[in-house]
mmCIF file with all atom_site columns, N, CA and C in Angstrom:
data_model
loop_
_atom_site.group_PDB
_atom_site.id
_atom_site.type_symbol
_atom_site.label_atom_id
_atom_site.label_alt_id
_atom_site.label_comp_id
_atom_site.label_asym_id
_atom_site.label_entity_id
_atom_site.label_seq_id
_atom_site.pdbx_PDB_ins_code
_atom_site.Cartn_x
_atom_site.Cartn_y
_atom_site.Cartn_z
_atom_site.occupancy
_atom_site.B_iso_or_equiv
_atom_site.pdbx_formal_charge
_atom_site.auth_seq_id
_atom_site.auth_comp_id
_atom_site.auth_asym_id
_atom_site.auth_atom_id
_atom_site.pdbx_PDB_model_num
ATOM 1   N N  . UNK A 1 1  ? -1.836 10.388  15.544  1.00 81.00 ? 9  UNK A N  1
ATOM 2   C CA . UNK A 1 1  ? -2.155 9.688   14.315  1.00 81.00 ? 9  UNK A CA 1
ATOM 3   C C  . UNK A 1 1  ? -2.304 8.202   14.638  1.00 81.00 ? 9  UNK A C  1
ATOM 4   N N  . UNK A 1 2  ? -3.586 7.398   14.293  1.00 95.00 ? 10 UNK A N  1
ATOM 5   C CA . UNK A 1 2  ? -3.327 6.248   14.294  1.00 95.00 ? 10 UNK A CA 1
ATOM 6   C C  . UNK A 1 2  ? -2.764 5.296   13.646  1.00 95.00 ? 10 UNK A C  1
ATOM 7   N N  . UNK A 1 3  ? -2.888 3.677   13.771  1.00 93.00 ? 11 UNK A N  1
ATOM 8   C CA . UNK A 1 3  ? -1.633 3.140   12.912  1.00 93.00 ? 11 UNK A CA 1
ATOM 9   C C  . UNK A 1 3  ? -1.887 3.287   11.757  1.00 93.00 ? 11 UNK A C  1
ATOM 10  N N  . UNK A 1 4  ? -3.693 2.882   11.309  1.00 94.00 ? 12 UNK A N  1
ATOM 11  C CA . UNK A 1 4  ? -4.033 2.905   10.419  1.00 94.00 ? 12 UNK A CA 1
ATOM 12  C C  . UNK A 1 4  ? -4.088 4.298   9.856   1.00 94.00 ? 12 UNK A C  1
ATOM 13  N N  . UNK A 1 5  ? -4.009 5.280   9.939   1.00 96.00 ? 13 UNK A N  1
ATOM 14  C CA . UNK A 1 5  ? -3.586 6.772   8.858   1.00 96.00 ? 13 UNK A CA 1
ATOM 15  C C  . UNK A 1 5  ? -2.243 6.511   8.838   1.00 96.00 ? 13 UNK A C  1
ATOM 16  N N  . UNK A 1 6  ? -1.608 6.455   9.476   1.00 95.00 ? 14 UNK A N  1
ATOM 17  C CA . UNK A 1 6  ? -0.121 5.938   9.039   1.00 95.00 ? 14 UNK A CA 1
ATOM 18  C C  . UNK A 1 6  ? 0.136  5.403   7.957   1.00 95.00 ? 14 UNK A C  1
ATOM 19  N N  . UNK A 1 7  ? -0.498 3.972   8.601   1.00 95.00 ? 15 UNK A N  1
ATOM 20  C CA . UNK A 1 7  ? -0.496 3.288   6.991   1.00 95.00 ? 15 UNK A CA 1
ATOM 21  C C  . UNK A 1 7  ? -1.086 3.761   5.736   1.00 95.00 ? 15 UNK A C  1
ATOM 22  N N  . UNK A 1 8  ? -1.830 4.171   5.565   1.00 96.00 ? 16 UNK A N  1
ATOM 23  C CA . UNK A 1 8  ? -2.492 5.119   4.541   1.00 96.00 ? 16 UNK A CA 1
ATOM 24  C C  . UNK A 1 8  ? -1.661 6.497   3.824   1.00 96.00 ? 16 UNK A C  1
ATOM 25  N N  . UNK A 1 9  ? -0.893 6.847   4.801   1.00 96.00 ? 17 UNK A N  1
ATOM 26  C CA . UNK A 1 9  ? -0.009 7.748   4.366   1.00 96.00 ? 17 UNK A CA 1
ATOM 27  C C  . UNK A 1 9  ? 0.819  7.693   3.516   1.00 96.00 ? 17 UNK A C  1
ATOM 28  N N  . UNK A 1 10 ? 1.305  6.534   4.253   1.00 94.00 ? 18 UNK A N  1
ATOM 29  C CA . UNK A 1 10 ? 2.773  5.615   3.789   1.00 94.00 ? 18 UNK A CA 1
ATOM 30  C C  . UNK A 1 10 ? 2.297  5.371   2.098   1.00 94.00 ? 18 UNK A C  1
ATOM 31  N N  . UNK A 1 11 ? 0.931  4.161   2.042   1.00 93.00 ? 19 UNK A N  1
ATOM 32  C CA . UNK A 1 11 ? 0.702  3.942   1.007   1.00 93.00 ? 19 UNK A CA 1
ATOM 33  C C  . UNK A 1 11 ? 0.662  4.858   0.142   1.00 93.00 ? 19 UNK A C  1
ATOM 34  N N  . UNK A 1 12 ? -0.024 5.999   0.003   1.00 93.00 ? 20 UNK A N  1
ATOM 35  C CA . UNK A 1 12 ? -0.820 7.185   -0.262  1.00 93.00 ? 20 UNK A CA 1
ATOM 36  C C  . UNK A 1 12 ? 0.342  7.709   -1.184  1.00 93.00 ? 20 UNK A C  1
ATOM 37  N N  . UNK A 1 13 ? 1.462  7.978   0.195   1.00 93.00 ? 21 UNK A N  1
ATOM 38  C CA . UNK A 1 13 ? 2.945  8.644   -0.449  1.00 93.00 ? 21 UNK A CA 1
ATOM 39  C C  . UNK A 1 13 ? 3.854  8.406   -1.304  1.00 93.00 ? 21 UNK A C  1
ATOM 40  N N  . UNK A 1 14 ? 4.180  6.801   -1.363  1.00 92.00 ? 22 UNK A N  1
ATOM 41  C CA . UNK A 1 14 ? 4.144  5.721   -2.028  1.00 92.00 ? 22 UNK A CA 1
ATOM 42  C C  . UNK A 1 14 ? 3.705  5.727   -3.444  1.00 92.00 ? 22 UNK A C  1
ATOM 43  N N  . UNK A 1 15 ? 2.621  5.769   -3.881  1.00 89.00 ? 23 UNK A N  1
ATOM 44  C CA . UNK A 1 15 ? 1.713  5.642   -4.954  1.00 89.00 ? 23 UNK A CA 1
ATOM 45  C C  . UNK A 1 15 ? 1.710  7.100   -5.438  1.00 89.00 ? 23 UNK A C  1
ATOM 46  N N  . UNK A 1 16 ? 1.490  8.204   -4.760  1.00 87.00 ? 24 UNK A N  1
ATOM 47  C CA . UNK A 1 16 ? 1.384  9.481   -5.764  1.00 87.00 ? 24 UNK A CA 1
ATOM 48  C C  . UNK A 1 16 ? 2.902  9.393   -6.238  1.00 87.00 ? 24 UNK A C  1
ATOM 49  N N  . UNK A 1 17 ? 4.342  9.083   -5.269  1.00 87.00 ? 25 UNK A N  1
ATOM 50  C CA . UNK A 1 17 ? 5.482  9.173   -6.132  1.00 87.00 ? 25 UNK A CA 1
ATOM 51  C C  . UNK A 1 17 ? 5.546  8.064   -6.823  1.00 87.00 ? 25 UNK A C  1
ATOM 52  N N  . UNK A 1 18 ? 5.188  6.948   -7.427  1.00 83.00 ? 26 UNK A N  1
ATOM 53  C CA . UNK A 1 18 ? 5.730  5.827   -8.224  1.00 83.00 ? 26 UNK A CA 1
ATOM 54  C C  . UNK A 1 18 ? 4.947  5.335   -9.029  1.00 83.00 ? 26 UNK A C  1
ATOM 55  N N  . UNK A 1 19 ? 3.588  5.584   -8.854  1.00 79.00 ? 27 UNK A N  1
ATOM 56  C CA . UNK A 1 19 ? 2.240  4.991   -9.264  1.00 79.00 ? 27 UNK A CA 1
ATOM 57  C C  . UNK A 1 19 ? 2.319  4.943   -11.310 1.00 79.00 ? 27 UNK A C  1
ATOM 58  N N  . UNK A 1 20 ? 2.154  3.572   -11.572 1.00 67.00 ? 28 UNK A N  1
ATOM 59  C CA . UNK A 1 20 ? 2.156  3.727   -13.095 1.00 67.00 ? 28 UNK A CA 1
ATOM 60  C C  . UNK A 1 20 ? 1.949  4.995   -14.080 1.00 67.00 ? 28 UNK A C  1
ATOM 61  N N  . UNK A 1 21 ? 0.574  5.406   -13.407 1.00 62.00 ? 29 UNK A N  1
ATOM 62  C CA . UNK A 1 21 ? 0.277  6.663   -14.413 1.00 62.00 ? 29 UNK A CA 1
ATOM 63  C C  . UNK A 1 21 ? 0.758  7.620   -14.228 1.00 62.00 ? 29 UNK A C  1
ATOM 64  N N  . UNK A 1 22 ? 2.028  7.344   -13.502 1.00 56.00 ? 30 UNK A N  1
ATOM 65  C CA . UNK A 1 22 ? 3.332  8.877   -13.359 1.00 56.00 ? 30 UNK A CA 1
ATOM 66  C C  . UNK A 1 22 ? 4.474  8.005   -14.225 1.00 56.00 ? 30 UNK A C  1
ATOM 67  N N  . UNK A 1 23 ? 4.178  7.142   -15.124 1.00 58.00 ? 31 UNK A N  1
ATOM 68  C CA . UNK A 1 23 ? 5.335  6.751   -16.218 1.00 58.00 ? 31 UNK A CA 1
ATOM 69  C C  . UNK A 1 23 ? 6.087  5.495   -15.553 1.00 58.00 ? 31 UNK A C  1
ATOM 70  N N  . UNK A 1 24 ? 5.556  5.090   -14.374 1.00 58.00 ? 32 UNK A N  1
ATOM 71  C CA . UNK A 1 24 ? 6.847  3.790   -13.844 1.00 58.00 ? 32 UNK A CA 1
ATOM 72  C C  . UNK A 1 24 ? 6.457  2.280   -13.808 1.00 58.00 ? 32 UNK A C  1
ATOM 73  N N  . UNK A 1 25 ? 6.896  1.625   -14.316 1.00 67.00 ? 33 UNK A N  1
ATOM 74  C CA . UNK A 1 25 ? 6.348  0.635   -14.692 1.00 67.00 ? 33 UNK A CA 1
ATOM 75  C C  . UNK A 1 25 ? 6.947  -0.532  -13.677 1.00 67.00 ? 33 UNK A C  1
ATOM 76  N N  . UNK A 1 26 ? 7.491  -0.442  -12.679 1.00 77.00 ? 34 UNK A N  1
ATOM 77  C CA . UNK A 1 26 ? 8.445  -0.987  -11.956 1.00 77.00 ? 34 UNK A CA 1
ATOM 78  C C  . UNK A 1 26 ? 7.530  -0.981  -10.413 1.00 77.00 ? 34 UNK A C  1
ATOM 79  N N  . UNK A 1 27 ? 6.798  -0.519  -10.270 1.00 80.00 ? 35 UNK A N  1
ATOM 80  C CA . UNK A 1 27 ? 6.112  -0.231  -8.832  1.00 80.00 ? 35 UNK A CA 1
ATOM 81  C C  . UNK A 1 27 ? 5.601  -1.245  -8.761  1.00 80.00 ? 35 UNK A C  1
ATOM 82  N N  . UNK A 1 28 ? 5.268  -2.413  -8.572  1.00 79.00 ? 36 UNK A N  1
ATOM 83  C CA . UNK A 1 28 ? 4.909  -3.811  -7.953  1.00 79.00 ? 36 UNK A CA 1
ATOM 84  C C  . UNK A 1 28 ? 5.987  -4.338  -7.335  1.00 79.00 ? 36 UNK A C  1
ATOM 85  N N  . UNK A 1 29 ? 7.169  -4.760  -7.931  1.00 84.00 ? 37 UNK A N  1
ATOM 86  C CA . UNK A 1 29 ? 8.567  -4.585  -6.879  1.00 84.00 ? 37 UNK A CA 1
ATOM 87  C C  . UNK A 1 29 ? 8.681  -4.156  -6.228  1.00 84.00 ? 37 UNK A C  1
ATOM 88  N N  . UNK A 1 30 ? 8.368  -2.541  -5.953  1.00 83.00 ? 38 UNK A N  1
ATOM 89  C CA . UNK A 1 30 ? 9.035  -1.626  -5.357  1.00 83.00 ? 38 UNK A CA 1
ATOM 90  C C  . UNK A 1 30 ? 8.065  -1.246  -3.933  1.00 83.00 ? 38 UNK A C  1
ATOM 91  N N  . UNK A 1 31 ? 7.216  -2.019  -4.538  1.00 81.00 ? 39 UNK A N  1
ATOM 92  C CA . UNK A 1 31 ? 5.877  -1.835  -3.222  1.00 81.00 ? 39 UNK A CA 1
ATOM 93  C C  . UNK A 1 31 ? 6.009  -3.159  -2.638  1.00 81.00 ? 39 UNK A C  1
ATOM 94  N N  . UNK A 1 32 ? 6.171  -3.906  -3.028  1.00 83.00 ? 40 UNK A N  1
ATOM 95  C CA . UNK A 1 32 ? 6.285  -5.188  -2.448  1.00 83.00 ? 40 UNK A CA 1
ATOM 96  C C  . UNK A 1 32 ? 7.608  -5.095  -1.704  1.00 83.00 ? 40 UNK A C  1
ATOM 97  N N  . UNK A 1 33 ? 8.684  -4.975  -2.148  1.00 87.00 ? 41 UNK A N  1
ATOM 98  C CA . UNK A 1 33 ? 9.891  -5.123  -1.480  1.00 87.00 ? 41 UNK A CA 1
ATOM 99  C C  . UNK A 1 33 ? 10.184 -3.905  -0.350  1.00 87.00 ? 41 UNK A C  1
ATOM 100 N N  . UNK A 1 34 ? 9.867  -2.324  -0.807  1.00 88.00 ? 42 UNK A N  1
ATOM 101 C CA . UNK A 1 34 ? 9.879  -1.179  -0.134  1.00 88.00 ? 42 UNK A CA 1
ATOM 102 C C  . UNK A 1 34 ? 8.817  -1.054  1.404   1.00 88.00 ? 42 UNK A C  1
ATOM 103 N N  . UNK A 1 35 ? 7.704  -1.486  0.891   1.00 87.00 ? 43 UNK A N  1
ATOM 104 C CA . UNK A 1 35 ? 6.570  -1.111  2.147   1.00 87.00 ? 43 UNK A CA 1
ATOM 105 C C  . UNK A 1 35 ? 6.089  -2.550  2.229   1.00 87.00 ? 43 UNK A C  1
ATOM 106 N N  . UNK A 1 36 ? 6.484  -3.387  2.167   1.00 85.00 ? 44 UNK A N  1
ATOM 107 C CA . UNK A 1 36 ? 6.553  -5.103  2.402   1.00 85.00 ? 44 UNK A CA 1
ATOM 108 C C  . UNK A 1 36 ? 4.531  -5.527  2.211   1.00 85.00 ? 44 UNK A C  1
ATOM 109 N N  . UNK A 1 37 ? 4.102  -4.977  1.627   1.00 87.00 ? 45 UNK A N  1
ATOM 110 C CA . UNK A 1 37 ? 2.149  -5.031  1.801   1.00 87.00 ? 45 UNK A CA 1
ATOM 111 C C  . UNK A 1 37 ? 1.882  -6.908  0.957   1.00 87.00 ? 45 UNK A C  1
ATOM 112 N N  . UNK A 1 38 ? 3.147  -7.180  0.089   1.00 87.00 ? 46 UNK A N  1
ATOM 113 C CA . UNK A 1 38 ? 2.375  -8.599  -0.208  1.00 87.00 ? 46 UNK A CA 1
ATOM 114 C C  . UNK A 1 38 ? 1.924  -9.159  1.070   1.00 87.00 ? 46 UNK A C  1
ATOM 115 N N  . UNK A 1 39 ? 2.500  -9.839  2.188   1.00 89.00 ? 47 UNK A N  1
ATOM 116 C CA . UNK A 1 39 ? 2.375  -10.300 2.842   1.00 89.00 ? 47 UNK A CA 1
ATOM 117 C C  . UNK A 1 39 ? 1.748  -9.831  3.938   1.00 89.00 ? 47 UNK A C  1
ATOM 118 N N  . UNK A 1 40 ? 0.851  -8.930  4.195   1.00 91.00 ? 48 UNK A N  1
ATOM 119 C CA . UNK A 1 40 ? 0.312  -8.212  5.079   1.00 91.00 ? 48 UNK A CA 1
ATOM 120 C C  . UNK A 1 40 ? -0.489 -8.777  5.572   1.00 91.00 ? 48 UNK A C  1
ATOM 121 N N  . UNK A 1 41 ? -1.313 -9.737  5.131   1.00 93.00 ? 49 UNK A N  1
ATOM 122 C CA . UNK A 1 41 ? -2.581 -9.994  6.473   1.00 93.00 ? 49 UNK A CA 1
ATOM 123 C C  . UNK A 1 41 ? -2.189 -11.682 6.306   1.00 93.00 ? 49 UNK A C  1
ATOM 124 N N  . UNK A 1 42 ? -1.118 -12.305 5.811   1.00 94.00 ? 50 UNK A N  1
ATOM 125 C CA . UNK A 1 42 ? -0.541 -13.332 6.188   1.00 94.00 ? 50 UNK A CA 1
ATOM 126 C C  . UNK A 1 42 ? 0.098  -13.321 7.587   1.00 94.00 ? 50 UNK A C  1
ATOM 127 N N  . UNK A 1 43 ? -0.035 -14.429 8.102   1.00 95.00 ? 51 UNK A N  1
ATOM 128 C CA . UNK A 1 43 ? 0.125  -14.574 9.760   1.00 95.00 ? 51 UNK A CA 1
ATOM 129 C C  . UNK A 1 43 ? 1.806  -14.399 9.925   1.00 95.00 ? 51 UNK A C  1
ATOM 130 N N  . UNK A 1 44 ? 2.240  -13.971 10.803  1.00 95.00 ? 52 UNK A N  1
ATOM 131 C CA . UNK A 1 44 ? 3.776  -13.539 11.344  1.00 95.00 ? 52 UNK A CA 1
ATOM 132 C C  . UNK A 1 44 ? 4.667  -15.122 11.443  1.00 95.00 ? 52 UNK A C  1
ATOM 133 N N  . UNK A 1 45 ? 4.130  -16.231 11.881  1.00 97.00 ? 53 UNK A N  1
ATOM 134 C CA . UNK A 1 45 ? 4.782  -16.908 11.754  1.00 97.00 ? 53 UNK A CA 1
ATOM 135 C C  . UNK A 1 45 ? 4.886  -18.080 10.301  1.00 97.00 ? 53 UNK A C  1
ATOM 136 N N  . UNK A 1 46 ? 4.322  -17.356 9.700   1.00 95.00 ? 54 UNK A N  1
ATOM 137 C CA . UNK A 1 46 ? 4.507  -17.573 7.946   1.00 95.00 ? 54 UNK A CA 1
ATOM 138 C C  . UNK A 1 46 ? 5.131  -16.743 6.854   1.00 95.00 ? 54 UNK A C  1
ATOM 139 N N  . UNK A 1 47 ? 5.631  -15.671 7.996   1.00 92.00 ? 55 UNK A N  1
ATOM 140 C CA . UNK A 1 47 ? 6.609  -14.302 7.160   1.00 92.00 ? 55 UNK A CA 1
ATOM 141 C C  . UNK A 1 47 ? 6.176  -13.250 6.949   1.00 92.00 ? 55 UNK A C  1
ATOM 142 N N  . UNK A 1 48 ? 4.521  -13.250 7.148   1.00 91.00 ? 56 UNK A N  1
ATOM 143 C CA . UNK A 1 48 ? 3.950  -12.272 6.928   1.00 91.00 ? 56 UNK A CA 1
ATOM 144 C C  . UNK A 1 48 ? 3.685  -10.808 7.999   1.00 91.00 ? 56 UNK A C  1
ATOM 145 N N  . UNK A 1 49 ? 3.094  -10.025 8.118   1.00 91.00 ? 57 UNK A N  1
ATOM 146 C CA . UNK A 1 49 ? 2.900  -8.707  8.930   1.00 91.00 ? 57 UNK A CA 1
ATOM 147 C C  . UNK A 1 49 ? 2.144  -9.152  9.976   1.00 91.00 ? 57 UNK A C  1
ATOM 148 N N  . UNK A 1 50 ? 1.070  -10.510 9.635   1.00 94.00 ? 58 UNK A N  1
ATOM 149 C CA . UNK A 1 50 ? 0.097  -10.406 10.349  1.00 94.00 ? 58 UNK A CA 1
ATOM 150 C C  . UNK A 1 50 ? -1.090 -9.526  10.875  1.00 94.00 ? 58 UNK A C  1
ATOM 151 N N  . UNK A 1 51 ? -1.208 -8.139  10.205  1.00 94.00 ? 59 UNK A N  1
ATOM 152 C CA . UNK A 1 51 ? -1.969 -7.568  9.798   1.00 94.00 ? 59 UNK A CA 1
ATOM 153 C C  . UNK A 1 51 ? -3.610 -8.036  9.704   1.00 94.00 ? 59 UNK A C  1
ATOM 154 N N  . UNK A 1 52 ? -4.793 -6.907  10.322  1.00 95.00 ? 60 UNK A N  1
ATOM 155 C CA . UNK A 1 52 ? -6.159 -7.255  9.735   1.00 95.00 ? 60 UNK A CA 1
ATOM 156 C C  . UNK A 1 52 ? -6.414 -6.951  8.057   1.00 95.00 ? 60 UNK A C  1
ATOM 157 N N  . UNK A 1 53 ? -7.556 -7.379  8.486   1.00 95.00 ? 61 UNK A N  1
ATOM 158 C CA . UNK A 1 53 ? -8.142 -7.398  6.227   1.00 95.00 ? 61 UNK A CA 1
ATOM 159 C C  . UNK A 1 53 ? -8.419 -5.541  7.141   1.00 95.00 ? 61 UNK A C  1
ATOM 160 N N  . UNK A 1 54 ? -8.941 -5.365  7.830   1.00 96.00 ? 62 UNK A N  1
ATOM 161 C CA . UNK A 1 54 ? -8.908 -3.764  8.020   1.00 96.00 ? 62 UNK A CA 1
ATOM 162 C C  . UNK A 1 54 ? -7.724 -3.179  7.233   1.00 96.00 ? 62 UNK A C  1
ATOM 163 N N  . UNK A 1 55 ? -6.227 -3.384  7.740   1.00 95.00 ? 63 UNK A N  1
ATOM 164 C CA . UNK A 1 55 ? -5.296 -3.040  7.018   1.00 95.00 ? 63 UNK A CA 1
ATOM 165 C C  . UNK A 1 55 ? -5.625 -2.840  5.817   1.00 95.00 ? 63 UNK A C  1
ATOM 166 N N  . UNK A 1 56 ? -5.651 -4.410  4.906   1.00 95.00 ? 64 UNK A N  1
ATOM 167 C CA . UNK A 1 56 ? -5.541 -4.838  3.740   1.00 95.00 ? 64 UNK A CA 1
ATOM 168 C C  . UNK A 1 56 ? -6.465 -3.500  3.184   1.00 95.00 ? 64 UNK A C  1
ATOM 169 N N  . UNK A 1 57 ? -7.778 -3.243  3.805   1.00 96.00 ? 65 UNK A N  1
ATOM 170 C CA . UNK A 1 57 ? -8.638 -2.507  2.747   1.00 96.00 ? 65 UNK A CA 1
ATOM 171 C C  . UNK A 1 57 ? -8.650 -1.008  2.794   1.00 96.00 ? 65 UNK A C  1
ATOM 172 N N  . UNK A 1 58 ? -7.148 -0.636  3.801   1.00 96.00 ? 66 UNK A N  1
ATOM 173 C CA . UNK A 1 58 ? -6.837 0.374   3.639   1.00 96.00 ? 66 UNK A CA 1
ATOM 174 C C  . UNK A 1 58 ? -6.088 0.554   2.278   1.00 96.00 ? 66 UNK A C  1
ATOM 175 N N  . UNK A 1 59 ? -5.312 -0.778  2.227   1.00 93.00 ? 67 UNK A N  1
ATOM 176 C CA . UNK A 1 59 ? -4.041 -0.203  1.151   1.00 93.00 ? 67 UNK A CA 1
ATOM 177 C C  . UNK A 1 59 ? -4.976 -0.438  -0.558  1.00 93.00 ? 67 UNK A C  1
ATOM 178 N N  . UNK A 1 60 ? -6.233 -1.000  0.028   1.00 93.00 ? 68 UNK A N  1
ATOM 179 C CA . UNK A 1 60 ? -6.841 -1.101  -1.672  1.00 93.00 ? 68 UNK A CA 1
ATOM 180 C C  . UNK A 1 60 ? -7.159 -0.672  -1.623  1.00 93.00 ? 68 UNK A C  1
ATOM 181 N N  . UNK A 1 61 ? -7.836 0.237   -0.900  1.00 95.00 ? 69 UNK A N  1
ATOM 182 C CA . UNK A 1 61 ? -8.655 1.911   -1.151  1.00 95.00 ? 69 UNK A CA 1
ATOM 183 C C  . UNK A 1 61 ? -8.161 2.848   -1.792  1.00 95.00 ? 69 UNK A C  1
ATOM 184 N N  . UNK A 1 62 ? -6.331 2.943   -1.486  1.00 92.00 ? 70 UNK A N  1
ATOM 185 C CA . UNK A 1 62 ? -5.721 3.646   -1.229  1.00 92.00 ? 70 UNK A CA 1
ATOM 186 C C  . UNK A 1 62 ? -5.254 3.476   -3.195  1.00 92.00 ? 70 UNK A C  1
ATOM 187 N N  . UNK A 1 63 ? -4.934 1.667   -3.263  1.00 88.00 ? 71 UNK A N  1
ATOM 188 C CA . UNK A 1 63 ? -4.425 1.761   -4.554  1.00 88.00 ? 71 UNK A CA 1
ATOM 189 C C  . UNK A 1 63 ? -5.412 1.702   -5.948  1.00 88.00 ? 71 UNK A C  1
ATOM 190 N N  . UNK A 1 64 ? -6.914 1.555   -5.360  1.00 91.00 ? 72 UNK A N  1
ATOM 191 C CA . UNK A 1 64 ? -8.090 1.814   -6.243  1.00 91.00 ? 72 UNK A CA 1
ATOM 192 C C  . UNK A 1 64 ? -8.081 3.406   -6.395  1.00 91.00 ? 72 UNK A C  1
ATOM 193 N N  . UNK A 1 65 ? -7.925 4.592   -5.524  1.00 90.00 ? 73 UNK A N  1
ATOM 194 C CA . UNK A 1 65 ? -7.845 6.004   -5.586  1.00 90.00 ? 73 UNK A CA 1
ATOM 195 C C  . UNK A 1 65 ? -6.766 6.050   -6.575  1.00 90.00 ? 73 UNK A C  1
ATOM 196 N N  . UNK A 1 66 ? -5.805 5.571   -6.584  1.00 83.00 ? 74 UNK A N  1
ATOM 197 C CA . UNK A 1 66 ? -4.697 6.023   -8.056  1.00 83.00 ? 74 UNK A CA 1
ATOM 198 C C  . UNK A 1 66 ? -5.167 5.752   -9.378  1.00 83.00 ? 74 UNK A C  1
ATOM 199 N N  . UNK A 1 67 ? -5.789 4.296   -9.137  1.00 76.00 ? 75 UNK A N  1
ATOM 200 C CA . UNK A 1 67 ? -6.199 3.659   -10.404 1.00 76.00 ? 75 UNK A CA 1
ATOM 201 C C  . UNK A 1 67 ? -7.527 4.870   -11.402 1.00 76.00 ? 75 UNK A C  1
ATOM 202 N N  . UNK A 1 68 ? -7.749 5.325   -10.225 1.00 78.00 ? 76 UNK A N  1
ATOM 203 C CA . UNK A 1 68 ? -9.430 6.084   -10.766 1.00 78.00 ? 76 UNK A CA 1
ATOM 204 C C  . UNK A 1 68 ? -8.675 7.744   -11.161 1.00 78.00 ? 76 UNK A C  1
ATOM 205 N N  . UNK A 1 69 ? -7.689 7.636   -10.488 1.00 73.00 ? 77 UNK A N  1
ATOM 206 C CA . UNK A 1 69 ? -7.688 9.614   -11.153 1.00 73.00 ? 77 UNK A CA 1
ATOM 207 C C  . UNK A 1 69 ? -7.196 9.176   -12.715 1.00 73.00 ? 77 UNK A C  1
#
């Protein structure tokens, strides 16, 4: 598996259990603090993952697919 399906997983897994339109209104915290993605393609020595926008447009793919079912 590469990193990136990983990450996609993670997100993926993430979002089908917590995702608003399953009743939780709390999942921006819980994604931010749980799977750390605010800071993802912010550079490592600014706190961030340092991460590519590749990353990044995994996890909006990932959180545009919840938004649409």
């Amino acid at each position: 598996m590469t990193e990136l399906q990983a990450l996609r997983d993670s997100v993926r897994g993430f979002l089908d259990k917590h995702a608003p339109v399953r009743g939780e209104g709390d999942v921006w915290p819980r994604l931010t603090s749980e799977l750390g993605l605010t800071g993802l393609v912010a550079p490592e020595e600014a706190g961030g993952s340092g991460a590519s926008w590749v990353e990044l447009a995994v996890v909006l793919e990932e959180t545009g697919r919840v938004l649409l079912r």
